[in-house]
PDB file of C-alpha atoms and ligand atoms in Angstrom:
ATOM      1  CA  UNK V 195      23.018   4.247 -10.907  1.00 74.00           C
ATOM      2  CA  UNK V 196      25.113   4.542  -7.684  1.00 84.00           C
ATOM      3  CA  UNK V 197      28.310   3.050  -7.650  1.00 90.00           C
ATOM      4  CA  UNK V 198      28.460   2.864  -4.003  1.00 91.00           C
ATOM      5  CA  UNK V 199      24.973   2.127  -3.869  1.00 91.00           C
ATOM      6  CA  UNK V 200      24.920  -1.071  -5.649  1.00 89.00           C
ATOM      7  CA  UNK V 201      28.578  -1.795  -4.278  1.00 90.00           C
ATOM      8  CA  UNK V 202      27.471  -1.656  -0.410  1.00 90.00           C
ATOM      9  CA  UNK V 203      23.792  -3.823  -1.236  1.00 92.00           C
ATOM     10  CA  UNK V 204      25.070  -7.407  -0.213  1.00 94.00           C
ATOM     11  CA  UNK V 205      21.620  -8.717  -1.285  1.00 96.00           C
ATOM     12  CA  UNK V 206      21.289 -10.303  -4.594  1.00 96.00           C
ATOM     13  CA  UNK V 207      21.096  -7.709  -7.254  1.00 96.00           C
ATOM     14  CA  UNK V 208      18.532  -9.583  -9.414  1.00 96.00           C
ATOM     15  CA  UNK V 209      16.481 -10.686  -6.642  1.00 97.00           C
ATOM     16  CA  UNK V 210      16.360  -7.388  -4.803  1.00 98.00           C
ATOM     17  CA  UNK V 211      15.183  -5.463  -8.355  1.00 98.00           C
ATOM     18  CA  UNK V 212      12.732  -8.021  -9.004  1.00 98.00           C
ATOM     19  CA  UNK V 213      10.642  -7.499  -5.403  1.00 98.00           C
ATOM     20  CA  UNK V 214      11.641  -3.939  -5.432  1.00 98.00           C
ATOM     21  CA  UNK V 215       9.575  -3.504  -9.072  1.00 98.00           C
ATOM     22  CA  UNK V 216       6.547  -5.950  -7.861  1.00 98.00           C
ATOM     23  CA  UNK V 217       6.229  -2.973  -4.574  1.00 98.00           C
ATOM     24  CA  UNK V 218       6.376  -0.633  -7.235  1.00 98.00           C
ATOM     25  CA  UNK V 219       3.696  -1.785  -9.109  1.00 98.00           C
ATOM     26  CA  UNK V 220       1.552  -2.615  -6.266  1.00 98.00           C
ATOM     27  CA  UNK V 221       2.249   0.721  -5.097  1.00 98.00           C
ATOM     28  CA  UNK V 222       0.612   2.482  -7.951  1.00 98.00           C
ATOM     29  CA  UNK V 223      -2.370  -0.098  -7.792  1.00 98.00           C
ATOM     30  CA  UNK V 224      -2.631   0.884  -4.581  1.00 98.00           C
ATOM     31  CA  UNK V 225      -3.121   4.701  -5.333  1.00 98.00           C
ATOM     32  CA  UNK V 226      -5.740   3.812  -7.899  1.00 98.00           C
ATOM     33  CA  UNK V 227      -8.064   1.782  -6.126  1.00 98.00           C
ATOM     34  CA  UNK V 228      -7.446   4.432  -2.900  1.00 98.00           C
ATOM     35  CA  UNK V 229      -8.310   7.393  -5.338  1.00 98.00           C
ATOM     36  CA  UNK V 230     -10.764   5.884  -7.296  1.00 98.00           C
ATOM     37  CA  UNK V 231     -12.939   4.577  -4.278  1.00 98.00           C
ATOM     38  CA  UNK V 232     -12.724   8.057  -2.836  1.00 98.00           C
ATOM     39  CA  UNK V 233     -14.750   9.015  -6.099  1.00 98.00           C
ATOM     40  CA  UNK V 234     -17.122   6.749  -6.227  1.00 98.00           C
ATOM     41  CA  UNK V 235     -17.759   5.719  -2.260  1.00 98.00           C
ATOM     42  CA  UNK V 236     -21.419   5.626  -0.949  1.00 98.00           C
ATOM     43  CA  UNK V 237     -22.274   5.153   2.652  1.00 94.00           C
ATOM     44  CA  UNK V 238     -21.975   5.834   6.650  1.00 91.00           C
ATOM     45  CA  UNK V 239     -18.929   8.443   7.070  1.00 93.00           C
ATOM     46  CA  UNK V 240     -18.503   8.639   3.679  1.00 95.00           C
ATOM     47  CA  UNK V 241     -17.073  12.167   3.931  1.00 95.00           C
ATOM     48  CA  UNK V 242     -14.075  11.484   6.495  1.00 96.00           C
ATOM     49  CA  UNK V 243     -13.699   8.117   4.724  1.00 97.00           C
ATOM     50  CA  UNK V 244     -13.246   9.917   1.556  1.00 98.00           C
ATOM     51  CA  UNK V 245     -10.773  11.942   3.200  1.00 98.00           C
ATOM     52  CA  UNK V 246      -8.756   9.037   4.846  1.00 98.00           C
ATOM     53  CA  UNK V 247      -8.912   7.612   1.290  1.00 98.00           C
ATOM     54  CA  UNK V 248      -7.202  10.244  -0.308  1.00 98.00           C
ATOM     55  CA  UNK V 249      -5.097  11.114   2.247  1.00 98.00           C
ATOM     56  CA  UNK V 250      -3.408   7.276   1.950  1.00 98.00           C
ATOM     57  CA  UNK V 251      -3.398   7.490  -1.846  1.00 98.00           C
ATOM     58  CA  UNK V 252      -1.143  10.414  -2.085  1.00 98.00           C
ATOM     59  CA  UNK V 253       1.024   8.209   0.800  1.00 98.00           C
ATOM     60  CA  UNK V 254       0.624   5.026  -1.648  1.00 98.00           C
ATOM     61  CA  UNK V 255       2.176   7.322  -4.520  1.00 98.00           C
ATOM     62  CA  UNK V 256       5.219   8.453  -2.243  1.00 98.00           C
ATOM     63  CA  UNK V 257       5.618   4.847  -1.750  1.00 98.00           C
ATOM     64  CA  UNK V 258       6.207   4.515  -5.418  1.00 98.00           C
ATOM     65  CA  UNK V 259       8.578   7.136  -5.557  1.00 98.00           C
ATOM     66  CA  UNK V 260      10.853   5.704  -3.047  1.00 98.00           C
ATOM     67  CA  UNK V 261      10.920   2.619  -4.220  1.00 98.00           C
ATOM     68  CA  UNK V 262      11.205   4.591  -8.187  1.00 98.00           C
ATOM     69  CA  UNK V 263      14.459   6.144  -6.318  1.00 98.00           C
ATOM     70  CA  UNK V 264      15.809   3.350  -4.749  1.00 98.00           C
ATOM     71  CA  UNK V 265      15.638   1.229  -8.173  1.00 98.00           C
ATOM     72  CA  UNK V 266      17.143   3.335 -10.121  1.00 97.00           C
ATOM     73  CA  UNK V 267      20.089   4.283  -7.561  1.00 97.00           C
ATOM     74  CA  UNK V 268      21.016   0.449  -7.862  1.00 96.00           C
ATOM     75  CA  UNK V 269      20.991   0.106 -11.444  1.00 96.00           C
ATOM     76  CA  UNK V 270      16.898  -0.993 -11.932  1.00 97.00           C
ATOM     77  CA  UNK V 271      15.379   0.461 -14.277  1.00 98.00           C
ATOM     78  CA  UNK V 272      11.017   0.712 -12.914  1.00 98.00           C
ATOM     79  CA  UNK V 273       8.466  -0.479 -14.968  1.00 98.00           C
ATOM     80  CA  UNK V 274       8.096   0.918 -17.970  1.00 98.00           C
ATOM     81  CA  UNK V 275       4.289   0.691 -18.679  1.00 98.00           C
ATOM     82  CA  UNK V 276       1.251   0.724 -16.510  1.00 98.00           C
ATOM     83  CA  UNK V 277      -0.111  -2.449 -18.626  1.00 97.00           C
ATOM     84  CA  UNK V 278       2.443  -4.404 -16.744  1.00 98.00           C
ATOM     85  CA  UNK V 279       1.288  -3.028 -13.196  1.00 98.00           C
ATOM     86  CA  UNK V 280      -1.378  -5.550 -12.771  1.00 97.00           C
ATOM     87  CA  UNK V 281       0.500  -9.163 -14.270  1.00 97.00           C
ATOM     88  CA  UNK V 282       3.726  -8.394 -11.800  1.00 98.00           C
ATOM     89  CA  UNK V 283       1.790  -7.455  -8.979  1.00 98.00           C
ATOM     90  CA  UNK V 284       1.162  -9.890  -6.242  1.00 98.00           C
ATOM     91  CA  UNK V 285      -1.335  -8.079  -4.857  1.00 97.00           C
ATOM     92  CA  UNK V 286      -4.019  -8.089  -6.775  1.00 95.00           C
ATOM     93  CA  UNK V 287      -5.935  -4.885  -7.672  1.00 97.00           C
ATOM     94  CA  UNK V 288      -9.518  -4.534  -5.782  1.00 96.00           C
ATOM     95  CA  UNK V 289     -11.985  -3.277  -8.201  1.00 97.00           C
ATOM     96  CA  UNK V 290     -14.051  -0.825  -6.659  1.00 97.00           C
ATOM     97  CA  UNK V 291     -17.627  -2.256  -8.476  1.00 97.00           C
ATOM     98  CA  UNK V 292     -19.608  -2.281  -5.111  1.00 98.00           C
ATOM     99  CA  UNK V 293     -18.763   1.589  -4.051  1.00 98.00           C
ATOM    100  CA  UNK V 294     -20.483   1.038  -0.917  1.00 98.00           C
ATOM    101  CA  UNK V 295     -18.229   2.152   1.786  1.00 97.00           C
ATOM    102  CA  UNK V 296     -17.960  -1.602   3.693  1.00 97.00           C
ATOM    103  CA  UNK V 297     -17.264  -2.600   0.670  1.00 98.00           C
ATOM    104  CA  UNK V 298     -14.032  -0.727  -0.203  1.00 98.00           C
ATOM    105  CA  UNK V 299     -13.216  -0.753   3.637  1.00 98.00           C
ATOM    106  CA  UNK V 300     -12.490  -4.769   3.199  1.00 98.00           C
ATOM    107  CA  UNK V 301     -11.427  -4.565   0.061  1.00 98.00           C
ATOM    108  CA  UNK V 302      -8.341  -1.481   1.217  1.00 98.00           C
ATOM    109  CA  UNK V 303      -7.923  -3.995   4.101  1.00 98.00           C
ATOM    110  CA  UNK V 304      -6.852  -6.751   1.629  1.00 98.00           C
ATOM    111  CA  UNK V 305      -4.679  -4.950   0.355  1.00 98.00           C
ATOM    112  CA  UNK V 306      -2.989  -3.063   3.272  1.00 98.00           C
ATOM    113  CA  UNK V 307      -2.298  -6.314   4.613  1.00 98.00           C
ATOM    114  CA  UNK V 308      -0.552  -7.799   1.422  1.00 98.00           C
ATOM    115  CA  UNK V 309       1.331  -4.578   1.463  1.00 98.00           C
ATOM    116  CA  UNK V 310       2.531  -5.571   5.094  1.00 98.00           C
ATOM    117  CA  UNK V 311       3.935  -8.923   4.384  1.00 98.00           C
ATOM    118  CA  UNK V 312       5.568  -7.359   1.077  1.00 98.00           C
ATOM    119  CA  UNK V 313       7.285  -5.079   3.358  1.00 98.00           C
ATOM    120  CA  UNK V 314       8.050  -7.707   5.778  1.00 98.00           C
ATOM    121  CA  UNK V 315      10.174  -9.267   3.248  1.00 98.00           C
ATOM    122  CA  UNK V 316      11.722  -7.135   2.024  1.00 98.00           C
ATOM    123  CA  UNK V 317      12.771  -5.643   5.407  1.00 98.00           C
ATOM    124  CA  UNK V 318      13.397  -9.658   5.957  1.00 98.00           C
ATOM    125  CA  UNK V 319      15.649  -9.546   2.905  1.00 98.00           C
ATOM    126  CA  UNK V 320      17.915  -6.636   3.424  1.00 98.00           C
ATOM    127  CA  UNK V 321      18.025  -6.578   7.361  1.00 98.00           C
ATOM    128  CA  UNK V 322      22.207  -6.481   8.205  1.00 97.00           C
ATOM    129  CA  UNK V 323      22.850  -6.108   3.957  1.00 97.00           C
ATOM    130  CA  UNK V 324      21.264  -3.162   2.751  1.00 97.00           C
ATOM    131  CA  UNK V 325      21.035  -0.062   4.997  1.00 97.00           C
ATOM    132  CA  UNK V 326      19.312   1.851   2.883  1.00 97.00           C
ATOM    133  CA  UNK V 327      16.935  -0.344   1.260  1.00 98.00           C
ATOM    134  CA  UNK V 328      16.036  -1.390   4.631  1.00 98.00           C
ATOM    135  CA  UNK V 329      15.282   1.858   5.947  1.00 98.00           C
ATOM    136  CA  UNK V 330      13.118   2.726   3.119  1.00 98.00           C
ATOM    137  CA  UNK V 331      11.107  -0.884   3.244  1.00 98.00           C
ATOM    138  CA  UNK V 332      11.021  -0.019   7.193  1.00 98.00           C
ATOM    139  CA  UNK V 333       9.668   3.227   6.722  1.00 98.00           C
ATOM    140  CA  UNK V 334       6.894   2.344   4.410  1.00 98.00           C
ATOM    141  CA  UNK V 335       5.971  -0.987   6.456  1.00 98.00           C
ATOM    142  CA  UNK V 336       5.239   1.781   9.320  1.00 98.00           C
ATOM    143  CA  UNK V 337       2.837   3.344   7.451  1.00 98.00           C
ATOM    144  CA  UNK V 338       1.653   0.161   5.865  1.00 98.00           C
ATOM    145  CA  UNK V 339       0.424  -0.656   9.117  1.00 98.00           C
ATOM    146  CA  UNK V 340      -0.966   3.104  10.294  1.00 98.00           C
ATOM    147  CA  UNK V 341      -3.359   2.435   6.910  1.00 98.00           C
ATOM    148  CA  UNK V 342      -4.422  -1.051   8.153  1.00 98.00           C
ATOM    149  CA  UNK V 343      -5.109   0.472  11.766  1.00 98.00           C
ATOM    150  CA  UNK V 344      -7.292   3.488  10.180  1.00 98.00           C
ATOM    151  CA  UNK V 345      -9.283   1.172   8.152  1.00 98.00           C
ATOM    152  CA  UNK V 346     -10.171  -1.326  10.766  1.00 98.00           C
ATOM    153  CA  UNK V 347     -11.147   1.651  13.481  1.00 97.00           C
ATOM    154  CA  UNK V 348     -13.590   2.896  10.863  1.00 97.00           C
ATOM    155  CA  UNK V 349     -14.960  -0.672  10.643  1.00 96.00           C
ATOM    156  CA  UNK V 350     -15.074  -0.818  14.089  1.00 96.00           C
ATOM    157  CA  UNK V 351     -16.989   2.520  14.141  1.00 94.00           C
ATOM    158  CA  UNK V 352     -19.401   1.567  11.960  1.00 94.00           C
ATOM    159  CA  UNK V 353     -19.794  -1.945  13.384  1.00 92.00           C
ATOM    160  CA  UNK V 354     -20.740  -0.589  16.797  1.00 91.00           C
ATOM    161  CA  UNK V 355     -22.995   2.271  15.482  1.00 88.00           C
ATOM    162  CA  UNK V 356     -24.928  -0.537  13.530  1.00 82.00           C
ATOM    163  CA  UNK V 357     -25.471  -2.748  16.782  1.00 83.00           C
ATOM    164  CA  UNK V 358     -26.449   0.491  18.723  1.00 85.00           C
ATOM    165  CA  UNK V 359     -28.829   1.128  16.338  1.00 80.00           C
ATOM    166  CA  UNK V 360     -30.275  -2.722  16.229  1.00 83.00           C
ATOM    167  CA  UNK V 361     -30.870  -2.771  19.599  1.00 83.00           C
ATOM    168  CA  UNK V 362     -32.603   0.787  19.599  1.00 82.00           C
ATOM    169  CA  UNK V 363     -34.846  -1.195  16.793  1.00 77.00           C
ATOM    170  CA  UNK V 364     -35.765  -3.778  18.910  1.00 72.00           C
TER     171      UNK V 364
HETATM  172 FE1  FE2 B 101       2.114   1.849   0.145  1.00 74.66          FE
HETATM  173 FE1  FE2 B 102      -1.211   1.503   2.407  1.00 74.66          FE
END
């Protein structure tokens, strides 16, 4: 723990912890269902989708080791076990079942988006309290949104392609 750390946070101690561990866990979610849809995806663009995919896991992971650092340097301690990822999570893990690419597109957009407003709040929570828990929230919020961006241009792509190709039917 960091003395100074924890001394200079002027956000509740309990309450800053407990959202800081729910990121956390939705964090590693997050790199799961990224990685694991990269595996099994099926579809238009599947290859630069695939790429995209694991290019935002490995972000998702660095995600979880800020936050990992940050908990710690005020006195946290981050979840212990992985079985608890899923029941303190508010953002729910998206099963990749369907591995067709539109499919994991919407479901990555779900959760890029819940990611946002976690980040929100937390930059919310700590904005003229917490330097340094507010930088780090900032930070990933940015890329929060850069993820949400990439994933609705590929939907875009392949929404347009699919209508060029409907009317070339007709
Ligand atoms: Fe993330
Ligand atoms: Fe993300």
């Amino acid at each position: 723990m960091g003395e100074m750390a924890r001394k200079i946070s002027k956000v509740d101690h309990d309450e800053l912890l407990k959202i800081l561990n729910i990121a956390y866990a939705e964090e590693w979610l997050a790199y799961y269902q990224y990685w694991l849809g990269a595996q099994v995806a099926l579809g238009p663009h599947r290859s630069n989708i695939v790429d995209e995919f694991m290019e935002h896991a490995a972000q998702e992971l660095k995600h979880a080791q800020m936050l990992s650092d940050r908990i710690i340097e005020l006195g946290g301690v981050p979840i212990l076990s992985p079985s608890k990822w899923e029941s303190v999570a508010l953002c729910h893990y998206e099963e990749p079942a369907n591995p067709q690419i539109t499919e994991l597109l919407k479901q990555n957009l779900i959760s890029e988006r819940c990611a946002i407003a976690r980040y929100e709040k937390i930059c919310e929570m700590t904005f003229g309290k917490d330097y340094e828990t507010h930088r780090i929230s900032a930070k990933i919020l940015h890329e929060e949104l850069e993820h949400e961006q990439e994933i609705s241009d590929f939907q875009d792509d392949i929404a347009s392609e699919l209508e060029i190709w409907c009317q070339n039917d007709k």
